[in-house]
Coordinates of C-alpha atoms and ligand atoms in Angstrom, one line a residue:
M25 CA 68.8 169.1 150.8
G26 CA 69.5 165.8 149.4
N27 CA 67.5 162.6 149.2
I28 CA 68.0 161.4 152.7
M29 CA 66.2 164.3 154.0
R30 CA 64.3 165.8 151.2
N31 CA 60.6 166.6 151.7
S32 CA 58.4 163.8 150.2
F33 CA 54.9 164.5 150.9
T34 CA 53.4 161.3 149.4
I35 CA 55.0 159.1 152.0
I36 CA 54.8 161.5 155.1
S37 CA 51.5 160.1 156.5
F38 CA 52.5 156.6 155.7
T39 CA 55.8 157.2 157.5
A40 CA 54.0 158.5 160.5
L41 CA 51.7 155.4 160.6
L42 CA 54.8 153.0 160.1
F43 CA 56.8 154.5 163.0
A44 CA 54.0 155.6 165.2
S45 CA 54.5 152.8 167.6
S46 CA 58.3 152.1 167.1
A47 CA 61.0 153.0 169.5
L48 CA 62.3 155.7 167.1
P49 CA 62.8 159.2 168.6
V50 CA 59.6 161.1 168.7
S51 CA 59.9 163.9 166.4
S52 CA 57.8 166.5 164.5
Q53 CA 55.0 165.7 162.1
A54 CA 56.9 167.2 159.3
Q55 CA 59.5 164.6 159.4
T56 CA 59.9 162.6 156.3
L57 CA 60.7 159.0 155.6
Q58 CA 64.2 160.3 154.7
D59 CA 64.7 162.1 158.0
Q60 CA 63.6 158.7 159.8
T61 CA 66.1 156.9 157.5
L62 CA 68.9 159.2 158.6
Q63 CA 68.0 158.6 162.3
E64 CA 67.9 155.0 161.6
M65 CA 71.2 154.9 160.1
I66 CA 72.8 156.7 162.8
A67 CA 71.3 154.6 165.5
Q68 CA 72.5 151.5 163.7
D69 CA 76.1 153.1 163.4
Y70 CA 75.9 153.7 167.0
D71 CA 75.0 150.0 167.9
E72 CA 77.6 148.7 165.4
H73 CA 80.6 151.2 165.8
L74 CA 80.0 154.5 167.6
G75 CA 79.0 153.1 171.0
A76 CA 82.2 151.1 171.3
L77 CA 84.2 154.0 170.1
F78 CA 82.7 156.4 172.7
D79 CA 83.4 153.7 175.4
H80 CA 87.0 153.7 174.2
F81 CA 87.5 157.2 174.2
H82 CA 85.8 157.7 177.8
R83 CA 88.2 155.0 179.2
N84 CA 91.3 156.5 177.6
P85 CA 91.2 160.3 178.0
E86 CA 94.4 162.3 177.5
L87 CA 95.4 165.9 178.8
S88 CA 95.7 169.0 176.8
L89 CA 98.6 168.8 174.3
L90 CA 99.3 165.1 175.0
E91 CA 96.2 163.7 173.0
H92 CA 98.5 161.6 170.9
K93 CA 96.6 158.3 171.0
T94 CA 93.2 160.0 170.6
A95 CA 94.5 161.9 167.6
A96 CA 96.0 158.7 166.1
R97 CA 92.7 156.8 166.6
M98 CA 90.8 159.8 165.1
A99 CA 93.0 159.8 162.2
V100 CA 92.4 156.0 161.5
E101 CA 88.6 156.5 161.9
L102 CA 88.4 159.4 159.5
R103 CA 90.7 157.8 157.2
D104 CA 88.6 154.6 157.3
A105 CA 85.4 156.8 156.6
G106 CA 87.2 157.8 153.1
F107 CA 88.6 161.3 154.2
D108 CA 92.0 162.8 153.2
V109 CA 93.7 163.0 156.7
T110 CA 96.7 165.2 157.9
E111 CA 97.9 164.6 161.4
G112 CA 100.3 166.8 163.5
V113 CA 98.6 170.1 162.6
G114 CA 99.3 172.4 165.4
G115 CA 100.7 169.8 167.7
T116 CA 98.5 166.8 167.9
G117 CA 95.5 168.4 165.7
V118 CA 94.0 166.4 162.9
V119 CA 92.4 167.8 159.6
A120 CA 90.2 165.4 157.4
M121 CA 89.0 166.6 154.1
L122 CA 86.5 165.4 151.8
K123 CA 86.2 167.2 148.5
N124 CA 82.9 166.4 146.8
G125 CA 82.2 168.6 143.8
V126 CA 81.6 172.4 143.5
G127 CA 80.2 174.3 146.5
P128 CA 81.0 175.8 149.7
M129 CA 83.6 174.6 152.1
V130 CA 82.3 173.8 155.7
M131 CA 84.4 173.2 158.6
M132 CA 83.1 171.1 161.6
R133 CA 85.4 171.1 164.8
A134 CA 85.4 168.6 167.7
D135 CA 87.9 169.1 170.6
M136 CA 89.5 166.1 172.1
D137 CA 91.1 166.8 175.2
G138 CA 90.4 165.5 178.9
L139 CA 90.9 167.1 182.2
P140 CA 93.3 166.3 185.2
V141 CA 90.3 165.1 187.2
E142 CA 89.8 161.7 189.0
E143 CA 86.5 160.2 187.6
K144 CA 84.1 159.2 190.4
S145 CA 81.1 158.8 188.3
G146 CA 80.6 155.2 189.5
L147 CA 80.2 154.3 185.7
E148 CA 81.3 150.8 184.6
N149 CA 83.5 152.7 181.9
A150 CA 84.9 155.2 184.4
S151 CA 88.5 156.2 183.5
V152 CA 91.3 155.1 185.6
A153 CA 93.9 156.8 183.3
T154 CA 96.7 158.8 184.5
Q155 CA 99.2 161.2 182.8
S156 CA 102.3 163.2 183.6
D157 CA 100.8 166.8 183.9
P158 CA 103.0 168.9 181.5
I159 CA 102.3 171.8 183.8
T160 CA 103.4 170.5 187.2
G161 CA 105.1 167.2 186.3
N162 CA 103.1 165.2 188.6
T163 CA 101.2 162.0 187.6
V164 CA 97.5 162.9 187.7
P165 CA 94.3 161.1 187.0
V166 CA 92.7 162.0 183.7
M167 CA 88.8 162.0 182.7
H168 CA 86.7 163.3 179.9
A169 CA 85.0 165.5 182.4
C170 CA 83.8 168.0 179.9
G171 CA 82.4 165.5 177.4
H172 CA 84.8 165.9 174.6
D173 CA 84.7 162.3 174.0
V174 CA 80.9 162.9 173.0
H175 CA 82.4 165.5 170.3
I176 CA 85.1 163.3 168.7
T177 CA 82.7 160.2 168.6
S178 CA 80.0 162.3 166.9
L179 CA 82.6 163.7 164.4
V180 CA 83.5 160.2 163.4
G181 CA 79.6 159.4 163.0
T182 CA 79.3 162.6 160.9
A183 CA 82.3 161.7 158.7
R184 CA 80.7 158.2 158.1
R185 CA 77.3 159.6 157.2
M186 CA 78.7 162.3 154.8
A187 CA 80.9 159.9 153.2
A188 CA 78.2 157.3 152.7
N189 CA 75.9 159.9 151.3
T190 CA 78.1 162.0 148.8
D191 CA 75.3 162.1 146.3
E192 CA 73.3 164.2 148.8
W193 CA 75.7 167.1 149.1
S194 CA 78.2 169.1 147.1
G195 CA 81.3 171.2 148.2
T196 CA 84.1 170.5 150.6
L197 CA 83.9 169.2 154.1
M198 CA 86.6 170.0 156.4
L199 CA 86.6 168.1 159.8
I200 CA 88.9 169.5 162.6
V201 CA 90.1 167.3 165.5
Q202 CA 91.3 170.0 167.8
P203 CA 93.8 169.7 170.8
A204 CA 93.9 171.6 174.1
E205 CA 90.5 173.3 174.3
E206 CA 90.7 173.4 178.0
R207 CA 93.9 175.3 178.0
V208 CA 92.5 177.5 175.0
L209 CA 95.7 176.7 173.2
G210 CA 94.7 174.3 170.5
A211 CA 92.6 176.3 168.0
R212 CA 95.2 179.0 168.1
A213 CA 98.0 176.5 167.5
M214 CA 96.2 174.9 164.5
R215 CA 95.6 178.4 163.0
E216 CA 99.4 179.4 163.4
D217 CA 100.3 176.1 161.7
N218 CA 98.9 177.8 158.6
L219 CA 95.5 175.9 158.8
W220 CA 93.8 178.1 156.0
L221 CA 96.7 178.4 153.7
R222 CA 97.4 174.7 153.7
F223 CA 93.7 173.3 153.8
G224 CA 91.7 176.4 152.4
K225 CA 89.7 178.8 154.3
P226 CA 86.1 177.6 154.9
D227 CA 83.0 179.6 154.2
Y228 CA 81.2 178.5 157.3
A229 CA 82.6 177.0 160.6
L230 CA 80.6 174.9 163.0
A231 CA 80.9 173.3 166.4
F232 CA 78.8 172.0 169.2
H233 CA 79.4 171.0 172.9
V234 CA 77.6 168.5 174.8
A235 CA 75.8 170.1 177.9
A236 CA 75.1 168.3 181.0
E237 CA 72.7 171.1 182.0
N238 CA 70.5 170.3 179.1
E239 CA 68.0 167.4 178.6
A240 CA 69.6 164.6 176.6
G241 CA 69.5 165.0 172.8
K242 CA 67.9 168.6 172.8
I243 CA 69.5 171.0 170.4
N244 CA 70.2 174.5 172.0
V245 CA 70.9 177.2 169.6
T246 CA 71.1 181.0 170.1
E247 CA 71.5 184.0 168.0
G248 CA 73.8 185.6 170.5
S249 CA 77.0 184.6 172.3
P250 CA 77.1 181.0 173.7
Y251 CA 80.5 181.7 175.1
A252 CA 82.4 184.7 176.5
G253 CA 85.7 186.2 175.7
A254 CA 88.3 186.1 178.3
D255 CA 91.2 188.2 179.4
T256 CA 93.6 187.4 182.0
V257 CA 94.9 190.5 184.1
D258 CA 97.6 190.9 186.7
I259 CA 97.8 194.0 189.1
I260 CA 101.1 194.5 190.6
I261 CA 100.8 196.6 193.7
K262 CA 103.6 198.3 195.2
G263 CA 103.8 199.2 198.9
V264 CA 106.1 200.5 201.6
G265 CA 106.9 197.7 204.1
A266 CA 106.9 198.4 207.8
H267 CA 106.2 196.9 211.3
G268 CA 102.7 195.9 211.6
A269 CA 102.4 198.1 214.7
S270 CA 103.6 201.1 212.9
P271 CA 101.3 201.3 209.8
H272 CA 101.9 205.1 209.6
A273 CA 105.5 204.2 208.7
G274 CA 104.6 202.3 205.6
K275 CA 102.2 202.2 202.7
D276 CA 100.1 199.1 203.2
P277 CA 99.5 197.1 199.7
V278 CA 97.0 194.8 201.5
V279 CA 94.6 197.6 202.4
L280 CA 95.2 199.2 199.0
G281 CA 94.7 195.9 197.2
S282 CA 91.4 195.3 199.1
Q283 CA 90.2 198.7 198.0
I284 CA 91.0 198.0 194.5
V285 CA 89.1 194.7 194.7
L286 CA 86.1 196.4 196.1
A287 CA 86.4 199.3 193.6
L288 CA 86.5 196.9 190.7
Q289 CA 83.1 195.5 191.6
T290 CA 81.5 199.0 190.3
L291 CA 82.7 198.4 186.8
V292 CA 80.1 195.8 186.1
A293 CA 77.6 197.2 188.7
R294 CA 77.9 200.9 187.5
E295 CA 79.7 201.4 184.1
L296 CA 78.3 198.5 182.1
S297 CA 74.6 198.8 180.7
P298 CA 72.5 196.7 182.9
R299 CA 71.6 194.4 180.0
Q300 CA 75.2 193.8 178.9
P301 CA 77.0 191.0 180.6
G302 CA 80.5 191.2 182.0
V303 CA 82.5 189.6 184.8
V304 CA 85.4 191.0 186.7
T305 CA 86.6 188.2 189.1
V306 CA 89.8 188.7 191.3
G307 CA 90.7 185.1 191.6
S308 CA 93.9 185.5 193.5
F309 CA 95.2 187.9 196.1
H310 CA 98.6 187.3 197.4
A311 CA 100.6 189.5 199.8
G312 CA 102.8 189.4 202.8
S313 CA 104.6 186.8 204.9
K314 CA 103.7 187.3 208.6
H315 CA 101.2 188.6 211.1
N316 CA 102.9 191.7 212.2
I317 CA 104.7 192.9 208.9
I318 CA 103.2 195.3 206.5
S319 CA 104.2 193.8 203.2
D320 CA 105.8 195.9 200.4
S321 CA 104.0 194.2 197.7
A322 CA 100.7 192.5 196.6
H323 CA 99.7 190.6 193.5
L324 CA 96.1 190.2 192.1
Q325 CA 95.0 187.8 189.5
L326 CA 92.0 188.5 187.6
T327 CA 89.7 187.0 184.8
V328 CA 87.6 189.4 182.9
R329 CA 84.7 188.2 180.6
N330 CA 82.9 189.9 177.9
T331 CA 80.5 189.0 175.0
N332 CA 81.8 191.9 172.6
E333 CA 84.7 194.2 172.1
A334 CA 83.0 197.4 173.4
T335 CA 82.4 195.6 176.8
R336 CA 85.8 194.4 176.9
K337 CA 87.2 198.0 176.3
I338 CA 85.1 199.4 179.2
L339 CA 86.2 196.7 181.6
L340 CA 90.0 196.5 180.8
E341 CA 90.2 200.5 180.6
G342 CA 88.3 200.6 183.9
I343 CA 90.5 198.1 185.6
E344 CA 93.6 200.2 184.6
R345 CA 91.9 203.5 185.7
I346 CA 90.7 202.0 189.1
A347 CA 94.0 200.4 190.1
V348 CA 96.2 203.4 189.2
N349 CA 94.0 206.0 190.8
M350 CA 93.5 204.0 193.9
G351 CA 97.3 204.1 194.2
R352 CA 97.1 207.7 194.0
V353 CA 94.3 207.8 196.6
A354 CA 96.7 205.7 198.9
G355 CA 99.2 208.5 198.5
L356 CA 101.8 206.6 196.5
P357 CA 104.1 208.6 194.2
E358 CA 103.7 208.4 190.5
D359 CA 106.6 205.9 190.2
M360 CA 105.0 203.6 192.5
L361 CA 101.5 203.2 191.2
P362 CA 99.9 199.9 190.6
E363 CA 101.0 198.3 187.4
V364 CA 98.2 196.5 185.2
I365 CA 99.3 193.9 183.0
I366 CA 96.9 192.7 180.4
S367 CA 97.9 189.1 179.0
E368 CA 98.2 188.8 175.2
E369 CA 96.7 185.3 175.7
N370 CA 93.0 186.4 175.6
V371 CA 90.0 184.6 174.0
P372 CA 87.5 186.4 171.8
P373 CA 84.0 185.7 172.5
T374 CA 82.0 183.1 170.6
V375 CA 79.4 184.9 168.7
N376 CA 76.8 183.0 166.5
N377 CA 76.1 184.6 163.1
P378 CA 72.4 185.4 163.6
E379 CA 71.4 184.6 159.9
L380 CA 73.2 181.4 159.9
A381 CA 71.8 180.2 163.5
R382 CA 68.4 181.1 162.1
R383 CA 69.1 178.9 159.0
L384 CA 70.4 175.9 160.9
R385 CA 67.6 176.3 163.5
A386 CA 65.0 176.1 160.9
A387 CA 66.6 173.1 159.1
W388 CA 66.7 171.4 162.7
I389 CA 63.0 172.0 163.3
E390 CA 62.3 170.8 159.9
H391 CA 64.2 167.6 159.9
I392 CA 64.6 166.7 163.7
G393 CA 61.5 168.6 165.2
A394 CA 60.4 171.6 166.9
S395 CA 60.2 169.9 170.2
E396 CA 63.9 169.0 169.9
V397 CA 65.1 172.4 169.5
T398 CA 65.5 175.0 172.3
E399 CA 66.8 178.6 172.4
Q400 CA 67.9 179.1 176.1
P401 CA 70.5 182.0 176.4
T402 CA 73.6 180.9 178.2
S403 CA 73.6 181.7 182.0
G404 CA 77.5 181.7 182.6
M405 CA 80.4 183.5 181.2
G406 CA 82.6 180.4 180.3
A407 CA 85.0 180.7 177.4
E408 CA 86.1 178.5 174.5
D409 CA 88.9 178.8 172.0
F410 CA 86.6 178.0 169.1
P411 CA 86.7 181.7 167.9
F412 CA 90.3 181.4 166.9
F413 CA 89.0 179.7 163.9
T414 CA 86.3 182.3 163.2
V415 CA 87.8 185.7 163.7
D416 CA 90.4 187.5 161.7
P417 CA 89.4 186.6 159.1
D418 CA 85.8 186.5 160.1
I419 CA 84.1 183.3 159.2
A420 CA 80.2 182.9 159.6
S421 CA 79.9 180.4 162.5
V422 CA 77.4 178.7 164.8
Y423 CA 78.0 177.1 167.9
W424 CA 75.3 175.0 169.5
A425 CA 74.7 172.6 172.4
I426 CA 73.3 169.2 172.7
G427 CA 71.8 168.0 175.9
G428 CA 73.5 165.0 177.6
T429 CA 71.4 164.4 180.8
P430 CA 68.3 162.3 180.9
K431 CA 65.1 164.2 181.9
E432 CA 64.6 161.8 184.8
D433 CA 67.9 163.0 186.3
F434 CA 66.6 166.6 186.4
E435 CA 63.1 165.6 187.9
R436 CA 65.1 163.5 190.6
A437 CA 67.2 166.5 191.4
A438 CA 64.3 168.9 191.5
A439 CA 62.7 166.5 194.0
G440 CA 65.6 166.8 196.3
G441 CA 67.7 163.9 195.0
E442 CA 71.1 163.8 193.7
P443 CA 72.1 167.1 191.9
V444 CA 73.0 166.7 188.1
P445 CA 76.8 167.1 188.2
S446 CA 78.4 169.9 186.2
H447 CA 81.2 169.8 183.6
H448 CA 84.7 169.4 185.2
S449 CA 83.1 167.6 188.2
P450 CA 84.5 164.2 189.1
L451 CA 80.9 163.1 189.2
F452 CA 80.2 164.5 185.7
K453 CA 78.5 162.0 183.3
I454 CA 76.8 162.2 179.9
T455 CA 74.4 159.6 178.6
P456 CA 76.3 158.9 175.4
R457 CA 73.6 157.5 173.1
P458 CA 71.1 160.3 172.7
A459 CA 74.1 162.8 172.9
V460 CA 76.2 161.1 170.2
T461 CA 73.5 160.2 167.9
R462 CA 71.9 163.7 168.1
G463 CA 75.4 165.2 167.8
V464 CA 75.7 163.5 164.6
E465 CA 72.3 164.0 163.4
S466 CA 72.4 167.8 164.1
T467 CA 75.6 168.1 162.4
V468 CA 74.6 166.2 159.3
V469 CA 71.5 168.2 158.8
A470 CA 73.5 171.4 159.3
L471 CA 76.1 170.2 156.7
M472 CA 73.6 169.1 154.2
T473 CA 71.9 172.5 154.7
L474 CA 74.9 174.3 153.9
L475 CA 76.9 172.1 151.3
K476 CA 74.9 172.7 148.1
D477 CA 76.5 174.0 144.8
Ligands
ZN1 ZN1 85.8 172.1 179.7
ZN2 ZN1 84.5 171.5 176.9

């Protein structure tokens, strides 16, 4: 650890006295003058630069794959910070390198896309941006409804701190500005643009997500899987069409499809170990055209979630077995059994390297404070495309969360007030200052911990 965070016992008590009644964030006793200095530097940078930059990004969100202005601004910011910047990697992706002597290479990623959501947060800097949706061709409102504006603003803050303190670390820092996370396309596109071949393969890969469900500024890190792996599955069911009043003359794909939907529920309930998370959701069921016609086909669309390959195998093989055999139960001939199509566009689970997670957690506790670091397991099975950077070949990685909602908002919600809006909601809002500054601080501490010769 370099000077800006090195333990210096002679000044700890002095520091504690000096800052005891100041407005600085309250942290652990173990914090040193250097840690306080880092916080002060980040706070000052927020006032002078990062706050306005966040405001700019929040007002100007761009849809996945269309992040041209965001990427261009990020390139300018990172170049100004002293990084060697390459644009247009995997579409609108940006890679910024800072080589600083011998040592490991560490990658930090920030995703930059917004969502087709109309902002109704009521904030003064609410987005009124629109773009032509590349999927539908319609003009749609765009909003940073997932907080990726926090990620990119923090990345700039991290770049500026790391470049200003090159005597405190040794190695190579790789900053990744990633497009199209919301469509889980960007990380893969950057990898397929020969990312490691062109810029080198990092020894460690890091990322964080701001979390509306966590208290502003808190760092949450687990040794498990913060994000699930996801598969997209289609089940095509064939039937024999008939008059609705003569069901015996046909094979009803609506009834068969319904049986398949219910039978699929047994996969998680009866085949996965009860402590093993998994999800099989049939999100779409399409069949038929009229009240009194038995259709000749049905189409189910599923999302299937896992946190490891063993679970994935049980679920995907189970879906195939159930769908095909329910066709046999319905008396369909072998050449008409339901067809299960597993999309190649799957996402592996995000799995934190346990040793690395423990190491960073210890560094955060030491330099930021135990009260600021939590270890809450993830409750949902949301997916991320970050693992495209960290698997095949495997790179030790940690993905953490930075809380983005003030404590008072949770207390108000618990007392029956306005609920805290979730990510992707039109009401979504992050309190940027604690989220961005802690995003920078946690990243700089993590990088300083890893970047040593
Ligand atoms: Zn999102
Ligand atoms: Zn997100």
